[in-house]
Each structure stands twice: as structure tokens, then as C-alpha cells.
Tab-separated table of C-alpha atoms and ligand atoms in Angstrom:
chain	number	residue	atom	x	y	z
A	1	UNK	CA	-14.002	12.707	28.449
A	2	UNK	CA	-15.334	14.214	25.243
A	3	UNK	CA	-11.991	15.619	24.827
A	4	UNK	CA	-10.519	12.192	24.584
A	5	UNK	CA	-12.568	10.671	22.038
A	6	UNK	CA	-11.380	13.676	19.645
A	7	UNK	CA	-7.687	13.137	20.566
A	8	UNK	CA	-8.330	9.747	19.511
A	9	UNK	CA	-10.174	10.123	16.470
A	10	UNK	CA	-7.616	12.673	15.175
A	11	UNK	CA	-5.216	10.011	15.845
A	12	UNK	CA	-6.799	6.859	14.097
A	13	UNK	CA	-7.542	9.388	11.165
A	14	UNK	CA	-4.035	10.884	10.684
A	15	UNK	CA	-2.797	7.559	11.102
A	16	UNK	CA	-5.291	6.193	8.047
A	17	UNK	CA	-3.756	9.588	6.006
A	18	UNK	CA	0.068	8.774	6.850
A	19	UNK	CA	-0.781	5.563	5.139
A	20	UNK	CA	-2.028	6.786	2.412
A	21	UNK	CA	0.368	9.152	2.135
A	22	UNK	CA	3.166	6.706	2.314
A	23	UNK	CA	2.177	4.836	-0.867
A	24	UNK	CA	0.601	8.183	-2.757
A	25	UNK	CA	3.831	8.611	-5.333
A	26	UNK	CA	3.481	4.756	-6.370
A	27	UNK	CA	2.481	4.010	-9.955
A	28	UNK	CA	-0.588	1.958	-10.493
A	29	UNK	CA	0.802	0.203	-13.477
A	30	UNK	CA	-3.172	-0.317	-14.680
A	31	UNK	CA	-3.426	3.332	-14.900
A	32	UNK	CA	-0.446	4.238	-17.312
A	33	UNK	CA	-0.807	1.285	-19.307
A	34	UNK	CA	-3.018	-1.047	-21.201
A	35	UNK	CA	-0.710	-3.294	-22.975
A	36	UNK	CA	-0.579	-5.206	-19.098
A	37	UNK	CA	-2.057	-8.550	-17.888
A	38	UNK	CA	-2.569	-8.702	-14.387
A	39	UNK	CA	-3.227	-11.985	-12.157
A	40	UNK	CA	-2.379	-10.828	-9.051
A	41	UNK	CA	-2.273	-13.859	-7.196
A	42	UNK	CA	-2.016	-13.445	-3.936
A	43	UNK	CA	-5.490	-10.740	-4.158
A	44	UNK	CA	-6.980	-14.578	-4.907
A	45	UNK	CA	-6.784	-17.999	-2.756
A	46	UNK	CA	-4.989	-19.330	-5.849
A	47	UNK	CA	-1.139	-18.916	-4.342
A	48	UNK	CA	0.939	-21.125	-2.624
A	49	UNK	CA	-0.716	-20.288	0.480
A	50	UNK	CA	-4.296	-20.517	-0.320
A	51	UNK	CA	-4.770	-17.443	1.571
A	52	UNK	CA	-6.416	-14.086	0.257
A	53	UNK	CA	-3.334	-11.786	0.953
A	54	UNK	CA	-4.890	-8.412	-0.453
A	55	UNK	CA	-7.963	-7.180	-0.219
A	56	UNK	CA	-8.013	-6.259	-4.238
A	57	UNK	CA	-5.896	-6.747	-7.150
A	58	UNK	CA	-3.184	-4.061	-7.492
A	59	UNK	CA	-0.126	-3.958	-9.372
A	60	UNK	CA	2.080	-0.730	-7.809
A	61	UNK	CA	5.869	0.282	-8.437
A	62	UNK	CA	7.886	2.686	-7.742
A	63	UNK	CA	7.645	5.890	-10.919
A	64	UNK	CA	11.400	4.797	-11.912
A	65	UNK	CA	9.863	0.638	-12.148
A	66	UNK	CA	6.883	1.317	-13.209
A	67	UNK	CA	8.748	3.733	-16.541
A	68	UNK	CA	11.437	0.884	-16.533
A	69	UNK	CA	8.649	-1.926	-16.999
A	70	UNK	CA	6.542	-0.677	-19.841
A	71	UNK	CA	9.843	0.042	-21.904
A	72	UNK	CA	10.647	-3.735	-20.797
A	73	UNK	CA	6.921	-4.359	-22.378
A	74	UNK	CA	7.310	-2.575	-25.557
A	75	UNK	CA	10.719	-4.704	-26.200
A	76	UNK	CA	8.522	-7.578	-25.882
A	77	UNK	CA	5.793	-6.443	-27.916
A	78	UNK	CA	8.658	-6.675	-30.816
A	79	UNK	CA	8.908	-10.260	-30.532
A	80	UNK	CA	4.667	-10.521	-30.022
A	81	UNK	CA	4.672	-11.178	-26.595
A	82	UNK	CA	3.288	-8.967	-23.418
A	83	UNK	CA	4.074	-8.949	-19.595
A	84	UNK	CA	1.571	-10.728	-17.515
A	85	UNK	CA	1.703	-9.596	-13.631
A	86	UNK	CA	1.742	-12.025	-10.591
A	87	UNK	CA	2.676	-9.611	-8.202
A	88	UNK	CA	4.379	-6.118	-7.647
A	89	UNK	CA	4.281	-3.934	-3.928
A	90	UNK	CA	3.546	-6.175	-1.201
A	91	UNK	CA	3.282	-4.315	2.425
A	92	UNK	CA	5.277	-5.531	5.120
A	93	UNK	CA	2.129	-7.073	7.114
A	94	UNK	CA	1.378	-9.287	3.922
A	95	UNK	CA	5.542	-10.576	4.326
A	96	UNK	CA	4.494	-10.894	7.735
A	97	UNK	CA	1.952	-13.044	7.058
A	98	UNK	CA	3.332	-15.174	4.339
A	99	UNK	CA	6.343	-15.573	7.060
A	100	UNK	CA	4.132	-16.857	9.520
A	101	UNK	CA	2.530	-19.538	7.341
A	102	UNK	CA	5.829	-20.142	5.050
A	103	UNK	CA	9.167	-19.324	7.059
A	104	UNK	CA	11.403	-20.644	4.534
A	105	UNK	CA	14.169	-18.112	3.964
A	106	UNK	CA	14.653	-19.121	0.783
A	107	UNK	CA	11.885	-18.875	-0.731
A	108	UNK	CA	10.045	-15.737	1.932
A	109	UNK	CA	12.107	-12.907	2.616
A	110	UNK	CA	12.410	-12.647	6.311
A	111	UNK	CA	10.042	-9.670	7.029
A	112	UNK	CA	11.862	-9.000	10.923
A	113	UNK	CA	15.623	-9.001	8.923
A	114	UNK	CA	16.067	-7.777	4.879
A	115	UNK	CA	12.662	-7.696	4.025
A	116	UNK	CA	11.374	-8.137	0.666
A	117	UNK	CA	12.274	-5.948	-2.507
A	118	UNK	CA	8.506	-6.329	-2.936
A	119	UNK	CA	7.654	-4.629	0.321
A	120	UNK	CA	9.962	-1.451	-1.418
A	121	UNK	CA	8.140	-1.779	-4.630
A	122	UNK	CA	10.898	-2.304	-6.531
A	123	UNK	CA	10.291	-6.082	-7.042
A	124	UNK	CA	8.227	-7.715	-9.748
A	125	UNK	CA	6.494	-11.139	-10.351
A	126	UNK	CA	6.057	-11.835	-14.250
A	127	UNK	CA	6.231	-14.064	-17.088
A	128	UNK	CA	5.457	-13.348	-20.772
A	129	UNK	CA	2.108	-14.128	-22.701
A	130	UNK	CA	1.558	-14.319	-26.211
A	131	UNK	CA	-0.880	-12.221	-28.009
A	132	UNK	CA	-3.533	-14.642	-27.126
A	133	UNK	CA	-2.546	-14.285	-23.652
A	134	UNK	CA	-1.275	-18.285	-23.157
A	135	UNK	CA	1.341	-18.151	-20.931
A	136	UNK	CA	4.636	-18.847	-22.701
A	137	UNK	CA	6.079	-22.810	-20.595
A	138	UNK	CA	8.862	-21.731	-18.190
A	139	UNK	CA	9.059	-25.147	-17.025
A	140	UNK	CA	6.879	-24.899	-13.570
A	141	UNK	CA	4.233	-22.973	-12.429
A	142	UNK	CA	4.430	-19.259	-10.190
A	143	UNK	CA	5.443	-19.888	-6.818
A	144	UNK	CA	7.008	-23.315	-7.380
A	145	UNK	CA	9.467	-23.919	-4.708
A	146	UNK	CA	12.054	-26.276	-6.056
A	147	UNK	CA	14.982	-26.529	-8.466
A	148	UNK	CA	13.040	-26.791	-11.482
A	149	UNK	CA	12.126	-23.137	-10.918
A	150	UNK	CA	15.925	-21.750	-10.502
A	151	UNK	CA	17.700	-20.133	-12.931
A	152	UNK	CA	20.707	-22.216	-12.767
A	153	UNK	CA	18.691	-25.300	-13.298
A	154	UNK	CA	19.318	-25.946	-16.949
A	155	UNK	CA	18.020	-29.563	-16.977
A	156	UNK	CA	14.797	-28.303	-18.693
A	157	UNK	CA	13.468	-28.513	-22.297
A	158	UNK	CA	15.619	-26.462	-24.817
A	159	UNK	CA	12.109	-24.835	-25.204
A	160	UNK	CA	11.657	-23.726	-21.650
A	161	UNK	CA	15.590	-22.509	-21.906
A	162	UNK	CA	14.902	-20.605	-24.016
A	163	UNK	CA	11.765	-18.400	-23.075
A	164	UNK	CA	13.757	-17.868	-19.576
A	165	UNK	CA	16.477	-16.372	-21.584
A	166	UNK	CA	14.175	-14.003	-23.809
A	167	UNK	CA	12.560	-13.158	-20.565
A	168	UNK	CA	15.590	-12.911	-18.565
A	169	UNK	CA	17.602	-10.873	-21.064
A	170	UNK	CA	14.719	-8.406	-22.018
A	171	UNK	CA	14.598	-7.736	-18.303
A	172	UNK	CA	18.243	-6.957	-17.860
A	173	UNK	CA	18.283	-4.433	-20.388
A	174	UNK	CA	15.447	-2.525	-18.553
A	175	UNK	CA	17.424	-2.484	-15.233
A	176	UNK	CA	15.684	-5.658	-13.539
A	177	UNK	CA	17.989	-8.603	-12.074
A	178	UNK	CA	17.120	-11.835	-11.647
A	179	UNK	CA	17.617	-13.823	-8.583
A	180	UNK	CA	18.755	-17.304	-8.583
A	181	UNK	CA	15.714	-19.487	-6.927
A	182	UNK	CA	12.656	-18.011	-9.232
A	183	UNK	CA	12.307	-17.667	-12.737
A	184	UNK	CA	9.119	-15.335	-12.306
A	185	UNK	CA	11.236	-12.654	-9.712
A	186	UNK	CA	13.141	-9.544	-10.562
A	187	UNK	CA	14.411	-7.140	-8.588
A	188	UNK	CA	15.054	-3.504	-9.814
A	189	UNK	CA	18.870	-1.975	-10.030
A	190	UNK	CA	19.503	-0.955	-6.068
A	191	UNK	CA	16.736	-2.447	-4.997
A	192	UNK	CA	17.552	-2.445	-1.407
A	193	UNK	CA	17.892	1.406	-1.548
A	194	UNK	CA	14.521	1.901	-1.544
A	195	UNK	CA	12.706	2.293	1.928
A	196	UNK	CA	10.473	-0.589	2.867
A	197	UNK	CA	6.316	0.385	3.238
A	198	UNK	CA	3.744	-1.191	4.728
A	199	UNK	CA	0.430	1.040	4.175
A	200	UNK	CA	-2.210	-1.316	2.487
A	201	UNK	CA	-3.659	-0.842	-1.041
A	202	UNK	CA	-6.524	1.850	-1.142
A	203	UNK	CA	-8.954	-0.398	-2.700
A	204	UNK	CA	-11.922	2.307	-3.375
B	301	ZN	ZN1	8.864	-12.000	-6.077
């Protein structure tokens, strides 16, 4: 019986190191850079689904997005603005659970079909701040489902039109595309190349 009990502690502890080994080559953007904000929303209640998602606040990419993303900050800096962070990996069980409350396709990326670019880490969630760190106006708020947040919606304030564009075209040079229903989304060139992960953020 003894013998059991360490077959299955071995288990539940190599499957706790697989996890962490999955996720071990992701940048944590705080870590190699200070010119960041973070608000990590869905590590708070305040998201769309006024659900704690994570247990803590990380921001983690891919090297490649991570490298692509602070030269995408530094060309902002030039104009006196900085990258503020909504959200960047997401593990699959997180899509699983936004799909669960929120199965809206358009909106949620089905986490049983193509899965999110976020649950590759390859996917960002950003807007620009100034030096002061106000939020520049994009015209709605994160997570606004509607067609005031698409990028084809160009019934907005010139205003608005234009800090999309600065944001939109400072992220195309870097390699990230936009996608047509979210101002605040980009994914990163070949995003669906990269493998999807699911191990949760070491929070320690
Ligand atoms: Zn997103």
C-alpha cells in the first residue's frame, strides 16, 4: 500500500514540474523591462466577467514577443507615450472558463476548436499611456463588446481615430496584427504556429 502512495506522489509532483516546465522559456515582461504598465485585468474582478481569472498579475510572452514588444515601446517612447498591459499568456483552463461564462465566438476564442493566440503567448492586450500614465481615449473601454470597439468602425472622434492609428501602426512595424473586433488585441506574426499551453502562472 505504501508503495502506492509513492507512485502517486511521484506522479502529482512530476505533473506540478511538467507544468512548470512548459511555461519556463516565457518572458516575464516585468523582469526585462521597466518602461511597462501593467493592469492585468483579469488577475482582478474588474473584467467583463467579474471573475478573478488568475491567481496574480503576470504579463508573459513568448522571448521573440516579449523582444518584439519593448522595441514596439521604445517607438512609443519617441512620441511620449508607453505601453500599458491588460493582458498577455492566458492558459487554456482560464479560455475555458471565460467560454463557459461568455461563449460568444466572437468575442472568446473557442477553447475546444482554435483556441486563443493568448493561450500560445503570442497575443497581447494594450493601449498607450502618456507619461502621466492617463490612458490615451480609444473610444470605449477594454473588453467592450460592440462596434464602437472594431477597427473598421470609423464613426468615432477624429481624436480617437487617430490614437488607434498611432497605436495600430506602431504595432505593425513590430510584427503585431490587429484583428478586426478589438482595438486593445494584437496578435504576433504566425501566431497560430505557436503551440497552445495551459500550465498556470507560478505565482511565488
Ligand atoms: Zn486579446
Amino acid at each position: 500500500m505504501y508503495k502506492w502512495y509513492l507512485i502517486l506522489f511521484f506522479l502529482l509532483n512530476y505533473k506540478g514540474y511538467s507544468q512548470a516546465q512548459e511555461i519556463a522559456h516565457l518572458t516575464n515582461l516585468e523582469e526585462v523591462s521597466k518602461n511597462f504598465t501593467f493592469d492585468i485585468k483579469y488577475a482582478t474582478e474588474n473584467n467583463f466577467l467579474e471573475k478573478k481569472i488568475y491567481d496574480c498579475s503576470k504579463c508573459l510572452l513568448l522571448p521573440k514577443v516579449a523582444d518584439a514588444l519593448i522595441a514596439a515601446n521604445n517607438y512609443f517612447c519617441e512620441f511620449g507615450y508607453q505601453i500599458k498591459l491588460y493582458d498577455c499568456y492566458r492558459p487554456l483552463s482560464a479560455q475555458k472558463v471565460m467560454w463557459e461564462i461568455f461563449p460568444n465566438a466572437m468575442y472568446v476564442a473557442n477553447p475546444y476548436r482554435n483556441k486563443s493566440v493568448h493561450n500560445r503567448a503570442a497575443a497581447v492586450d494594450l493601449t498607450l499611456v502618456d507619461f502621466d500614465g492617463c490612458e490615451l481615449d480609444m473610444g470605449t473601454t477594454y473588453d467592450f463588446f460592440g462596434k464602437e470597439a472594431h477597427q473598421d468602425n470609423f464613426n468615432l472622434p477624429e481624436a480617437v481615430l487617430q490614437n488607434r492609428k498611432l497605436l495600430r501602426e506602431g504595432m505593425k512595424k513590430f510584427g503585431f496584427n490587429p484583428i478586426r473586433t478589438e482595438w486593445w488585441h494584437y496578435d504576433f506574426t504566425n501566431a497560430y504556429s505557436f503551440p497552445v499551453l495551459n500550465s498556470l502562472f507560478d505565482c511565488d
